[in-house]
mmCIF file of C-alpha atoms and ligand atoms in Angstrom:
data_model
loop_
_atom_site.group_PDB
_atom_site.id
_atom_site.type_symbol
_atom_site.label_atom_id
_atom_site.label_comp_id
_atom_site.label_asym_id
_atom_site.label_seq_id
_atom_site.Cartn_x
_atom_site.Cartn_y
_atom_site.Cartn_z
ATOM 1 C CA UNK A 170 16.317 2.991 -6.886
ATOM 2 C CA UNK A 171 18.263 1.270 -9.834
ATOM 3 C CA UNK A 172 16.117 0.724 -12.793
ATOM 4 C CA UNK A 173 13.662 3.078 -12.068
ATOM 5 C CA UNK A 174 14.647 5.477 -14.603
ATOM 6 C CA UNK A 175 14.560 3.079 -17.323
ATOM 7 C CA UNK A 176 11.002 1.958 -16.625
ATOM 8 C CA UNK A 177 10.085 5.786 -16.513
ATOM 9 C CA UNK A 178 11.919 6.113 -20.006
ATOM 10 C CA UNK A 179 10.272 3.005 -21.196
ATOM 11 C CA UNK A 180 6.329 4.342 -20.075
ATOM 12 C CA UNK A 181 7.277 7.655 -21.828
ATOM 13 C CA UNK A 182 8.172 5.459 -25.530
ATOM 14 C CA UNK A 183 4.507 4.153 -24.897
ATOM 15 C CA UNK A 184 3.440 7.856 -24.771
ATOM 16 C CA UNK A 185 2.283 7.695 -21.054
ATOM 17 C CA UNK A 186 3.564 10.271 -18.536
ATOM 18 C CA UNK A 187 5.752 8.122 -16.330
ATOM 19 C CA UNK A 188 3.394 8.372 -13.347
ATOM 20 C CA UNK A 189 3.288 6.208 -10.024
ATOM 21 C CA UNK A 190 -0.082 5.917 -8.221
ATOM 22 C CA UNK A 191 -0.482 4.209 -4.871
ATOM 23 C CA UNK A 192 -2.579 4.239 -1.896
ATOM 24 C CA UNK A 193 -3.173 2.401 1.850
ATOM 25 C CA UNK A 194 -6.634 2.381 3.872
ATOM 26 C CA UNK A 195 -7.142 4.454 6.721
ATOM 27 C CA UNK A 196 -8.770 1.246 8.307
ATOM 28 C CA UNK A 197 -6.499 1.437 11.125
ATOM 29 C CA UNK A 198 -2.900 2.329 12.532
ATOM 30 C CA UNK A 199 -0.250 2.588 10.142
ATOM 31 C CA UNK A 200 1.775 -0.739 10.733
ATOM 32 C CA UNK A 201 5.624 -1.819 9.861
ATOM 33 C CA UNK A 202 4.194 -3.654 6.606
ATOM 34 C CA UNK A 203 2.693 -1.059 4.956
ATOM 35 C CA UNK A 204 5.694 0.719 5.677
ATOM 36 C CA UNK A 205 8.537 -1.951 4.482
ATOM 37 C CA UNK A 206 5.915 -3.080 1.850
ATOM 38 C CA UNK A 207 4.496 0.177 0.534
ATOM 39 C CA UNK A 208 5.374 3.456 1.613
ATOM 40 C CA UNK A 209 9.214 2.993 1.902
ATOM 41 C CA UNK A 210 8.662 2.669 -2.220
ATOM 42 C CA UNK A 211 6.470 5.679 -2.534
ATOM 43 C CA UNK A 212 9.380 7.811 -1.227
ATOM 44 C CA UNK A 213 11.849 6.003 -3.237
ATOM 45 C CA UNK A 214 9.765 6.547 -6.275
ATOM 46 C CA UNK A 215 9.154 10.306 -5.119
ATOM 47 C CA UNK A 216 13.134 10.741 -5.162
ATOM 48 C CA UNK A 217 14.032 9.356 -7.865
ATOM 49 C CA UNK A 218 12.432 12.444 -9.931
ATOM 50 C CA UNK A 219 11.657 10.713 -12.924
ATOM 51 C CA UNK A 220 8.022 10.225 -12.130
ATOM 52 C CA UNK A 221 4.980 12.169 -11.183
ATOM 53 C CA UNK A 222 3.927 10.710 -7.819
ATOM 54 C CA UNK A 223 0.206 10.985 -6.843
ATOM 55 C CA UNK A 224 -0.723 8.859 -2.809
ATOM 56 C CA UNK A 225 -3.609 8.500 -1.560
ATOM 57 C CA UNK A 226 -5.589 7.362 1.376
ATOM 58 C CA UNK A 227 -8.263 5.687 0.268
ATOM 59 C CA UNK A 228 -11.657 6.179 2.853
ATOM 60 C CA UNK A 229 -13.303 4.557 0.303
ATOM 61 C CA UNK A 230 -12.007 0.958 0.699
ATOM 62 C CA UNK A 231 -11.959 1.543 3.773
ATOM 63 C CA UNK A 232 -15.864 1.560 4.446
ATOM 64 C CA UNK A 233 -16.212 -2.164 2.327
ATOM 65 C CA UNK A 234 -15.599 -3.118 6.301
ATOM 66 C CA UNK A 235 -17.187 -1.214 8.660
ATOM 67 C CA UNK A 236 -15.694 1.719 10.058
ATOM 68 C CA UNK A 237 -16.152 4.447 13.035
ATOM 69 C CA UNK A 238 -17.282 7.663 11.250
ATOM 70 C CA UNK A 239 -14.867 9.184 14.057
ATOM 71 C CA UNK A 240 -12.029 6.962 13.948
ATOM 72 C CA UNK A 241 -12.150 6.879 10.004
ATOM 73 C CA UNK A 242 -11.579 10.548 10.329
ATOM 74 C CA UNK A 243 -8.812 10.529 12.738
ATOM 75 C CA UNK A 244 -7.177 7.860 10.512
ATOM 76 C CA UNK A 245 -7.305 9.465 7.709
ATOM 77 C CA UNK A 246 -5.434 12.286 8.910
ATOM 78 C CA UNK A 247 -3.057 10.091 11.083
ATOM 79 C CA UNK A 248 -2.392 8.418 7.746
ATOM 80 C CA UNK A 249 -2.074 11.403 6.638
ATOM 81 C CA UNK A 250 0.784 12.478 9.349
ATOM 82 C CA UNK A 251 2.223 9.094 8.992
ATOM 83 C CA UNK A 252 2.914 10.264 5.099
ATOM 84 C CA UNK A 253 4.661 13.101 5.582
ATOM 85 C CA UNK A 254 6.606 11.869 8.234
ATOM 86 C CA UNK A 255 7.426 8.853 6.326
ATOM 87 C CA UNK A 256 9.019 10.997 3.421
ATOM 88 C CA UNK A 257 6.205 12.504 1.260
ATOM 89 C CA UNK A 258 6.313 16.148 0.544
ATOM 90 C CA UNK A 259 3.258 17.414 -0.212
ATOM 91 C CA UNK A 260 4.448 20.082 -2.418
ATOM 92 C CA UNK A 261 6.261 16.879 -4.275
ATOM 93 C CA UNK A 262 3.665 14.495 -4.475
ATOM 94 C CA UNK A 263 -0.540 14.855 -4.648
ATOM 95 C CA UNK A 264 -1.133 13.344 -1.493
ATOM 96 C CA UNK A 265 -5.038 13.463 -0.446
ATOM 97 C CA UNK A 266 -7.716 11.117 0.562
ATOM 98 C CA UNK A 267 -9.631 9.564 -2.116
ATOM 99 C CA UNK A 268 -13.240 10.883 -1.478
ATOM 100 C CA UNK A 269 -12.434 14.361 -2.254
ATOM 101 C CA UNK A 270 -11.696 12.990 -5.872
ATOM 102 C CA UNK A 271 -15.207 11.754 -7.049
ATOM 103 C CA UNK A 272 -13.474 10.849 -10.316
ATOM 104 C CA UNK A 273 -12.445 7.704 -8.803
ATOM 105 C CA UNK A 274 -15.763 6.381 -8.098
ATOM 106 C CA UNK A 275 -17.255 7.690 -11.413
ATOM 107 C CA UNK A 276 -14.515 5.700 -13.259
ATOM 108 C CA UNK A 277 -14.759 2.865 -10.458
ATOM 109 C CA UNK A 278 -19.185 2.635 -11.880
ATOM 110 C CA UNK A 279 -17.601 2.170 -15.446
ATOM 111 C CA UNK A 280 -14.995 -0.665 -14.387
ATOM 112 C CA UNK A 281 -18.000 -2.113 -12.724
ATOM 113 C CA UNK A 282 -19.338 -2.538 -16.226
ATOM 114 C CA UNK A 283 -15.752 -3.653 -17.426
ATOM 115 C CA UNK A 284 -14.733 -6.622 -14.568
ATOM 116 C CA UNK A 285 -16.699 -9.770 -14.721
ATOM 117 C CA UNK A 286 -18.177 -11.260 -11.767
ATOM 118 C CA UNK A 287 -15.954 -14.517 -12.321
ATOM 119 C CA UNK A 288 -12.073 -12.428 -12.360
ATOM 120 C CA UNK A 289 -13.880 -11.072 -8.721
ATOM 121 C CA UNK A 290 -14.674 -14.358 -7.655
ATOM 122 C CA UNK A 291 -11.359 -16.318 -7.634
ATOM 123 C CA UNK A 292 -9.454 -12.517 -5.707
ATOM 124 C CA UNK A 293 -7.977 -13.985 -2.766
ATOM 125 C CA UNK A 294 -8.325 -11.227 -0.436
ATOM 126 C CA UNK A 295 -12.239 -11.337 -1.257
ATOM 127 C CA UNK A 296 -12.280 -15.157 -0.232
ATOM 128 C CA UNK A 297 -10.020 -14.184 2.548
ATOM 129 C CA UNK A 298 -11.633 -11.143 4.064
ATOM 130 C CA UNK A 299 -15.126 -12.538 3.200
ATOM 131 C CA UNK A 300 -14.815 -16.119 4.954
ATOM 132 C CA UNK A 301 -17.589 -18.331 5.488
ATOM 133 C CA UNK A 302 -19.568 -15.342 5.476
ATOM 134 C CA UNK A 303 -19.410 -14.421 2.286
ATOM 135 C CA UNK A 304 -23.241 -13.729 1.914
ATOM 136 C CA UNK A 305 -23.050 -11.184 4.751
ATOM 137 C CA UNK A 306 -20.073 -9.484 2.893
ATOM 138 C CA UNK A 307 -20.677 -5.801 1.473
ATOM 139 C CA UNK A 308 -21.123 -5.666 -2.152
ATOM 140 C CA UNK A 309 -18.493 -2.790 -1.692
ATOM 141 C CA UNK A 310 -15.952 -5.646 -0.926
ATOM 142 C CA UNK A 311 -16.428 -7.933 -3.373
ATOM 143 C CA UNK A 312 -15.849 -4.777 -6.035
ATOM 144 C CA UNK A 313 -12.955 -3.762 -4.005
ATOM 145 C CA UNK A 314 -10.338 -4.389 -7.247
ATOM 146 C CA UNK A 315 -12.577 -2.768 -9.880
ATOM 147 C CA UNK A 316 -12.260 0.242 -7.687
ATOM 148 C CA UNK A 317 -8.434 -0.051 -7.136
ATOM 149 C CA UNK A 318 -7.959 -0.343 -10.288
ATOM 150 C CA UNK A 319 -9.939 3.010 -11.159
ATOM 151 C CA UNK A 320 -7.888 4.922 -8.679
ATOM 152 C CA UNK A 321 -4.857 3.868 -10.545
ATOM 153 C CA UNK A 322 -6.336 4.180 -13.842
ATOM 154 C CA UNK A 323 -7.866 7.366 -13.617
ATOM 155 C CA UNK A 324 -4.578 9.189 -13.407
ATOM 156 C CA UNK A 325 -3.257 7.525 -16.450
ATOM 157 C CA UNK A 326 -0.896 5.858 -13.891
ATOM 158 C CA UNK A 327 2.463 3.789 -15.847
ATOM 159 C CA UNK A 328 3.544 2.300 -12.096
ATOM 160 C CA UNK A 329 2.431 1.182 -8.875
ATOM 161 C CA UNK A 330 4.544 0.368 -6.113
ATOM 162 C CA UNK A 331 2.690 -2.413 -3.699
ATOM 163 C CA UNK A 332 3.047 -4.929 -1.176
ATOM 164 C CA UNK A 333 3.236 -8.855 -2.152
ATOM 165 C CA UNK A 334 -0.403 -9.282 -1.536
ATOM 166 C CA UNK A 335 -1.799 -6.614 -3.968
ATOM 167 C CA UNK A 336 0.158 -7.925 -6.774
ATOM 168 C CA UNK A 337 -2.801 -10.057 -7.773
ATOM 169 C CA UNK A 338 -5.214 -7.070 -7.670
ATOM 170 C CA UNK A 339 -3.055 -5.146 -9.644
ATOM 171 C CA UNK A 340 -2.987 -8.032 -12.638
ATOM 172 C CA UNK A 341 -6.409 -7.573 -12.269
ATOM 173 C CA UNK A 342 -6.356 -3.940 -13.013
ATOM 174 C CA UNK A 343 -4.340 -4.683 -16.015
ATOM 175 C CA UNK A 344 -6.872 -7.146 -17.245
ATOM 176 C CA UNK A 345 -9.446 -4.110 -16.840
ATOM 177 C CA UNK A 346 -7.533 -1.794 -18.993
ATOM 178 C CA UNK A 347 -6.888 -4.526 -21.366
ATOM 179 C CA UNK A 348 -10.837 -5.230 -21.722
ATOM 180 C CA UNK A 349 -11.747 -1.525 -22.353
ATOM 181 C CA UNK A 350 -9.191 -0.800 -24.443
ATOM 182 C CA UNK A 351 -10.546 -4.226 -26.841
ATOM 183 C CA UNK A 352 -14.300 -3.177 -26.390
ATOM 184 C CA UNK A 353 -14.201 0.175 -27.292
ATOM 185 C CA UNK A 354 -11.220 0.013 -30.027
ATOM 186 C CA UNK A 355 -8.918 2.536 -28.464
ATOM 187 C CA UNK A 356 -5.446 2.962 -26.700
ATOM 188 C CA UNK A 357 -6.815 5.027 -24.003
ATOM 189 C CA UNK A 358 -5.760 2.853 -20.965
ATOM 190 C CA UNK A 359 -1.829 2.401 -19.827
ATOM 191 C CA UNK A 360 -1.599 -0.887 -18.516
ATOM 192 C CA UNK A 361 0.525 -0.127 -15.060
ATOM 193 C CA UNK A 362 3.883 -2.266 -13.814
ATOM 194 C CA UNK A 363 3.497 -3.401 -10.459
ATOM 195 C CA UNK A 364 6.798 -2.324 -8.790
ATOM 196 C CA UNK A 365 6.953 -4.907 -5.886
ATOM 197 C CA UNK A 366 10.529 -4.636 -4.415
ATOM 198 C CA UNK A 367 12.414 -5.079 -1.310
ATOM 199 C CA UNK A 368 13.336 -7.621 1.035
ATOM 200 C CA UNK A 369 10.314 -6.776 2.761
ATOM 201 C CA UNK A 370 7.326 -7.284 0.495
ATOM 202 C CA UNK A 371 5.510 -9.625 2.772
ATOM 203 C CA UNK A 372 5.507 -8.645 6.570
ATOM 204 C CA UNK A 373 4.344 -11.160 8.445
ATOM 205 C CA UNK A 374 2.642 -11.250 12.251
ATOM 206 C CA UNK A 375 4.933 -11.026 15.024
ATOM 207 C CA UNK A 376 2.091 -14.071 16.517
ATOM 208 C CA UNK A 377 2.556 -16.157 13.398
ATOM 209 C CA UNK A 378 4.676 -16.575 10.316
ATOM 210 C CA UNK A 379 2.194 -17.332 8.013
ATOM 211 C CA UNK A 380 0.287 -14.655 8.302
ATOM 212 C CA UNK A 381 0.480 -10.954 6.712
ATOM 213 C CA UNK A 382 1.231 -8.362 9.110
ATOM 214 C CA UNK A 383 -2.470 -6.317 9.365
ATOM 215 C CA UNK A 384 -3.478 -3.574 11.076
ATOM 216 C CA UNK A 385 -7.227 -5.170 11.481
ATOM 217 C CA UNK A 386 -5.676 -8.344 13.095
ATOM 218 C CA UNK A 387 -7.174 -8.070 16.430
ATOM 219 C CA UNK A 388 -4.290 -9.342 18.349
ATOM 220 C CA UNK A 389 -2.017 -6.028 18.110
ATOM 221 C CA UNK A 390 0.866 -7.602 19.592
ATOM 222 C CA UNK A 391 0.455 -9.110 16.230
ATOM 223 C CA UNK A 392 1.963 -5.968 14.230
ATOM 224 C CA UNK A 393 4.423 -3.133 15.196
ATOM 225 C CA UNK A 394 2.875 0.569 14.688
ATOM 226 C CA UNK A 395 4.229 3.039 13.553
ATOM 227 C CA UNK A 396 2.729 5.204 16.179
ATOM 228 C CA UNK A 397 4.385 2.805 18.833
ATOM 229 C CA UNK A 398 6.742 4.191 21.349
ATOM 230 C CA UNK A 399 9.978 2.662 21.956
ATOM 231 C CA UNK A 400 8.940 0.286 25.056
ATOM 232 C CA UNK A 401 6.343 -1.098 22.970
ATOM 233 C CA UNK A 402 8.647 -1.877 19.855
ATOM 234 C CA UNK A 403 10.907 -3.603 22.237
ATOM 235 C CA UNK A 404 8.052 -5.244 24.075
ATOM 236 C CA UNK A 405 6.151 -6.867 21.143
ATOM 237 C CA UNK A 406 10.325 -7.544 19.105
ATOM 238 C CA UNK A 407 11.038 -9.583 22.406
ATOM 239 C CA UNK A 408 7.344 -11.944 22.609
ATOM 240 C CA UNK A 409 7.822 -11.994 18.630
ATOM 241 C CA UNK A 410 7.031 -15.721 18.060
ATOM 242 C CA UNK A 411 10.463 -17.413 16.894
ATOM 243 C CA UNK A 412 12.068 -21.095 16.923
ATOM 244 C CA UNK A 413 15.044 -22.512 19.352
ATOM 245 C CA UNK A 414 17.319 -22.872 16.360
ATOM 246 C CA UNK A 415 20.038 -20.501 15.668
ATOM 247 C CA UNK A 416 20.191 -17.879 12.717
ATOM 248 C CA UNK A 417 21.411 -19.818 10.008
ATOM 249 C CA UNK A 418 24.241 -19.622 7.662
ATOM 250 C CA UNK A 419 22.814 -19.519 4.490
ATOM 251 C CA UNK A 420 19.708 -18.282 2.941
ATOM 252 C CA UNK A 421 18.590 -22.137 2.441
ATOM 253 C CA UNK A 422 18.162 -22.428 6.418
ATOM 254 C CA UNK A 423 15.458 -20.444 6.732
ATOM 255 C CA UNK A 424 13.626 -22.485 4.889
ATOM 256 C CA UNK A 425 10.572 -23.869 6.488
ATOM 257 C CA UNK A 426 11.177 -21.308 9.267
ATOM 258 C CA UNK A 427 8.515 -18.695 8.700
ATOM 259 C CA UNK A 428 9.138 -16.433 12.180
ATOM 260 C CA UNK A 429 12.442 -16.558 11.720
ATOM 261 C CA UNK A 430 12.125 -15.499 8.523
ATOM 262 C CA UNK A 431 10.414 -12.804 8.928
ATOM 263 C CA UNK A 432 12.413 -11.260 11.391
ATOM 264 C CA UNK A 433 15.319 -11.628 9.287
ATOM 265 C CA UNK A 434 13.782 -9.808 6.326
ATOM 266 C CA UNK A 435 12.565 -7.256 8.709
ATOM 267 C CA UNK A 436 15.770 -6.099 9.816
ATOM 268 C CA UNK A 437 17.323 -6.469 6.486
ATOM 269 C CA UNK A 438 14.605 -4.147 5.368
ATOM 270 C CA UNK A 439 14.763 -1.671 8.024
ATOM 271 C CA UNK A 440 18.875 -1.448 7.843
ATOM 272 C CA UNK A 441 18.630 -0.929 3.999
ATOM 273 C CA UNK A 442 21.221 -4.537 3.563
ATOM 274 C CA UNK A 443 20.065 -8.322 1.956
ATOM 275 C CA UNK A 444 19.171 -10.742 3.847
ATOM 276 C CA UNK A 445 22.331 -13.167 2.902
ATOM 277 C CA UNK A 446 24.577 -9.400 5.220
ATOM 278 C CA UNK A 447 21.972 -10.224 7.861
ATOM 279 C CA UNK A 448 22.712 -14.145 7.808
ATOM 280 C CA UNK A 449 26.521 -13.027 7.378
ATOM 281 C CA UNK A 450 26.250 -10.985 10.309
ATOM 282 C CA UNK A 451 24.116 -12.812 12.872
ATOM 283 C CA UNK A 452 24.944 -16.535 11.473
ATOM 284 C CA UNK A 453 25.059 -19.344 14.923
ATOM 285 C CA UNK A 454 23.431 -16.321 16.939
ATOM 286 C CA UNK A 455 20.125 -17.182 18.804
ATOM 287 C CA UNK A 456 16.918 -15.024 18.965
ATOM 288 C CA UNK A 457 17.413 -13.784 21.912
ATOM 289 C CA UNK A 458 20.477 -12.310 21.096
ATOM 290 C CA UNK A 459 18.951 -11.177 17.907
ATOM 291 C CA UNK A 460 16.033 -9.571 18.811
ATOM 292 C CA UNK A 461 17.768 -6.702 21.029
ATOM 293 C CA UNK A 462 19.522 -5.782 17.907
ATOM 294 C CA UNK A 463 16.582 -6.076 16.309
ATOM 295 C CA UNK A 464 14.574 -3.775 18.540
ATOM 296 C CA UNK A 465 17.357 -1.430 18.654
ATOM 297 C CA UNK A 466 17.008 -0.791 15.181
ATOM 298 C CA UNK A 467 13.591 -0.559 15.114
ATOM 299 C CA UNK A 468 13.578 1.736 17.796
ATOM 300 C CA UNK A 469 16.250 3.958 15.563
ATOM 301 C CA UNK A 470 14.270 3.496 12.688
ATOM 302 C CA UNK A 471 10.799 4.485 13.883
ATOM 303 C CA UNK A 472 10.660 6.234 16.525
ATOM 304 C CA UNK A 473 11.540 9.664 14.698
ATOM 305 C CA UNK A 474 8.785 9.202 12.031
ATOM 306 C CA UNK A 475 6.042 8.238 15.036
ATOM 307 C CA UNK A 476 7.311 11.123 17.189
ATOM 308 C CA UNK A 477 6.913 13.680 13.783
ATOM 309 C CA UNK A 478 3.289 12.030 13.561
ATOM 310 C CA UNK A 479 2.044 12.891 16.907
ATOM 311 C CA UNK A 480 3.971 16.531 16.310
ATOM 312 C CA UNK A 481 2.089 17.068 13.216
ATOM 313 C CA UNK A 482 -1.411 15.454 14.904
ATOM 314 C CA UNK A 483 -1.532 18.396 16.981
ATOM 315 C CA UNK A 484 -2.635 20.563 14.154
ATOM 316 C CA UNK A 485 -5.604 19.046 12.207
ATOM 317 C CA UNK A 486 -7.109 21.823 10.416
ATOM 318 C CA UNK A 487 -3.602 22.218 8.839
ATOM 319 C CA UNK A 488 -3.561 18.234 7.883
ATOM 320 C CA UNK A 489 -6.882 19.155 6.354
ATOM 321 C CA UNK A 490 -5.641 21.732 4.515
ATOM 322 C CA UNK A 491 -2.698 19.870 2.855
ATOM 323 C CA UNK A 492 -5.642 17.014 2.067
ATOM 324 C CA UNK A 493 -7.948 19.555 0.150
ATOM 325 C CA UNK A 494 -4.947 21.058 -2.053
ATOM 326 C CA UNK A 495 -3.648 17.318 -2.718
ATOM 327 C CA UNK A 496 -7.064 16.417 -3.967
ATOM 328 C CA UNK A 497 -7.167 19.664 -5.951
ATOM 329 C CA UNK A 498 -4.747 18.697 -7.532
ATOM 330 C CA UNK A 499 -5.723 15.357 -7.818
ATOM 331 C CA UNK A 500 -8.827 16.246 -9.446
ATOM 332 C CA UNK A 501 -6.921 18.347 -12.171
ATOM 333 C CA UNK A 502 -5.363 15.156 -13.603
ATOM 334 C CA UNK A 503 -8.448 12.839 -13.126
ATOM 335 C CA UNK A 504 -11.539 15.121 -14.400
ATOM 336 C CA UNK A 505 -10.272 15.508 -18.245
ATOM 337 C CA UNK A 506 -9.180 11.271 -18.107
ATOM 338 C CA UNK A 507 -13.040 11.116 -16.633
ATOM 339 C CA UNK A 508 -14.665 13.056 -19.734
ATOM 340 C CA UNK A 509 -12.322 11.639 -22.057
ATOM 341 C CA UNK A 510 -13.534 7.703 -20.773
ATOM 342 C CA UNK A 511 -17.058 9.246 -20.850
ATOM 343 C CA UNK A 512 -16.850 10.338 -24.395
ATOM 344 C CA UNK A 513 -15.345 6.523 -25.472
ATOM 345 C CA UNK A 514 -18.607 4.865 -23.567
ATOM 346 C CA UNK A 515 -20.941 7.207 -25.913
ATOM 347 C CA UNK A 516 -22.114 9.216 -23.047
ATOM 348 C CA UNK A 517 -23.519 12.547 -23.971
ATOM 349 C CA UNK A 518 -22.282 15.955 -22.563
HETATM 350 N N1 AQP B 650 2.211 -7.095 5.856
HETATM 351 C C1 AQP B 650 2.506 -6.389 4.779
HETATM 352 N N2 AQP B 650 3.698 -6.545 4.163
HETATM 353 C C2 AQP B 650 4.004 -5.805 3.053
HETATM 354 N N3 AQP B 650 3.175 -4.891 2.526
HETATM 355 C C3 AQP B 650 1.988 -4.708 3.113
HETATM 356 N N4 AQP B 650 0.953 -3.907 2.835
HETATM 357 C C4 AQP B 650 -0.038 -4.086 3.750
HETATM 358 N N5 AQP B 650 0.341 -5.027 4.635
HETATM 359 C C5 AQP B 650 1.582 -5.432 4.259
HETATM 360 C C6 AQP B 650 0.923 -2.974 1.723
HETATM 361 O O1 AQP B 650 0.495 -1.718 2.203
HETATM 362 C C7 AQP B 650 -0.250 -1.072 1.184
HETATM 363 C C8 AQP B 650 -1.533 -0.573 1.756
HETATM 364 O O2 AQP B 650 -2.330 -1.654 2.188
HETATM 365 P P1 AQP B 650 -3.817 -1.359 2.577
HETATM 366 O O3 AQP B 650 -3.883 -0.650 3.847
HETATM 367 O O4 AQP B 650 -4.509 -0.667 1.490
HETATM 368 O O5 AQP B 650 -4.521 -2.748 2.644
HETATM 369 P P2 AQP B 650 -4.060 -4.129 3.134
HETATM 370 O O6 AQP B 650 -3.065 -4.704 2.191
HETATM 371 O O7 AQP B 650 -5.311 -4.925 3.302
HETATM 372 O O8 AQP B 650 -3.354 -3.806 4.516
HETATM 373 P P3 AQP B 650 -3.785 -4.265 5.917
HETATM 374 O O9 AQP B 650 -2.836 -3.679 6.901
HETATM 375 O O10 AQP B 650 -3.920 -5.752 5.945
HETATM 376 O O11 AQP B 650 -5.192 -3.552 6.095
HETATM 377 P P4 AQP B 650 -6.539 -4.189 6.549
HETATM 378 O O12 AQP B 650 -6.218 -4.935 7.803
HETATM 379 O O13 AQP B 650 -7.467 -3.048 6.764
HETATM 380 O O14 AQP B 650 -6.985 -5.088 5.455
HETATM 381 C C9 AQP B 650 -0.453 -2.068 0.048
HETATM 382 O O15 AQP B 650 0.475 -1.794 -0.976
HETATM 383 C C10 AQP B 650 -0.139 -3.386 0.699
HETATM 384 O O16 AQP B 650 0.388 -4.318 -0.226
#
């Protein structure tokens, strides 16, 4: 990844370990955008070898919505699978699920203190997830960022490689590490760089353009998994929702064109090439020329890391093992950043 070693260089001048944090809810299947959007970076950022990597699954954001006790479980360590096969070495990276590190809900009680109801308030994906309804929302939920930004913030971490729609969650972790670092007179807090890159930062539903790819959108011809077999991929590629027009010659003619969009970024992504080689490849084509390739790829693309997930589902007790040493681990960095935030608060030990 170009730059990266710069911005590791340039968290070390500010006397932070360059350190990348990340994680993605067990709230479901893993789908394409949390892929393209999220985990495609952790393994970039895990390669590049300038940075400590620590990934997470995080069972605690999770439960702000309800979840199956059993099927939290079983996504947890499919997320799990879905890491490794994605790219994550365990031995490389701290990979566990976040409620085997209590440090990130002890820190996540002092950010409580820290956030203000207002920065909470005006998060989109509260007012988004929380509707109408917001009444009937879980408490949980609405503190959702002040928790995020704990899990970063307890590892001291310098970077954070999201998806588009996190970005304002992570401005509001900064904000958080700003505030304490004011109230209590101290440089204690680094305040992380969202690394949002990619021409696929923003999946969107196969059903409709304007709308992010989810993996609790009940319509799942709505997403691709990653545990989907190949007829699937080519089944839900094919009913993807598109226009009659023709790919485009220039980036300019997507404009307006949100499905078609999407696609286009999607492959882009998937084939590691910009979207102006896709346009320069597929220009005057129609869809349904287009999505075959399209499917092909994704077929290529997938289809090994979903068939390593099922391979590696077949032996739980060993997922659970890699989960308990990760959060070991885990807890190594995060206890002393704990005591040390305790000890600025004026708690007693
Ligand atoms: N559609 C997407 N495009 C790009 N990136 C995405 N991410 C999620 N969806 C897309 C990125 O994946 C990481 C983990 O996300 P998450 O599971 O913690 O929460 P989310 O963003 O709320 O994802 P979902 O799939 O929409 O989950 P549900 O349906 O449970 O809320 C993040 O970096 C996110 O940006």
């Amino acid at each position: 990844m170009q730059g990266m070693n710069s911005r590791a260089e340039a968290a070390m001048t500010q006397t932070f370990i360059p350190r990348v944090f990340s994680g993605i809810q067990p709230s479901g299947g893993l789908t394409l955008g949390n892929y393209l959007g999220a985990m495609k970076r952790f393994v970039d950022m895990q390669a590049d070898g300038g940075f400590e990597t620590v990934y997470c699954m995080v069972d605690l954001h999770a439960i702000t919505v309800w979840q199956n006790p059993e099927d939290l479980r079983r996504n947890t360590r499919e997320l799990c699978a879905g890491f490794i096969a994605a790219g994550i070495d365990p031995e490389k990276s701290i990979l566990f699920n976040q409620s085997q590190v209590p440090e990130h809900a002890q820190l996540g009680c002092c950010f409580n203190c820290v956030a203000r109801m207002g920065w909470m308030k005006r998060m989109t994906q509260w007012k988004d997830k929380a509707g109408k309804n917001s009444e009937n929302a879980s408490l949980g939920l609405f503190g959702y960022p002040a928790l995020m930004a704990a899990d970063i913030l307890i590892y001291h971490a310098t970077h954070v490689p999201v998806g588009e729609d996190q970005k304002q969650h992570l401005e509001l972790t900064r904000d958080i590490a700003v505030k304490f670092n004011n109230d209590f007179g101290v440089d204690f807090f680094p305040i992380p760089e969202p690394v949002i890159e990619g021409s696929a930062t923003r999946v969107m539903s196969l059903r409709d353009g304007t709308k992010k790819m989810s993996k609790s959108d009940p319509s799942d011809m709505s997403r691709l998994n990653m545990t989907d077999g190949a007829e699937t991929l080519v089944k839900k590629i094919k009913k993807a929702k598109t226009d009659m027009d023709p790919l485009p010659d220039n980036l300019e003619g997507l404009d307006g064109r949100p499905e078609a969009q999407n696609l286009v970024n999607i492959y882009a992504s998937l084939n590691e090439m910009t979207v102006q080689a896709v346009i320069g490849e597929f220009s005057g084509q129609q869809f349904g020329a287009f999505k075959p390739k399209l499917a092909d790829l994704a077929v290529a693309k997938l289809a090994p890391i979903s068939s390593e997930m099922s391979r590696l589902m077949q032996d739980p007790a060993e997922i659970d093992r890699i989960l308990a040493r990760g959060a070991e681990r885990g807890r190594a960095l995060a206890a002393p950043i704990l005591q040390k935030t305790y000890d600025i608060v004026g708690m007693l030990r």
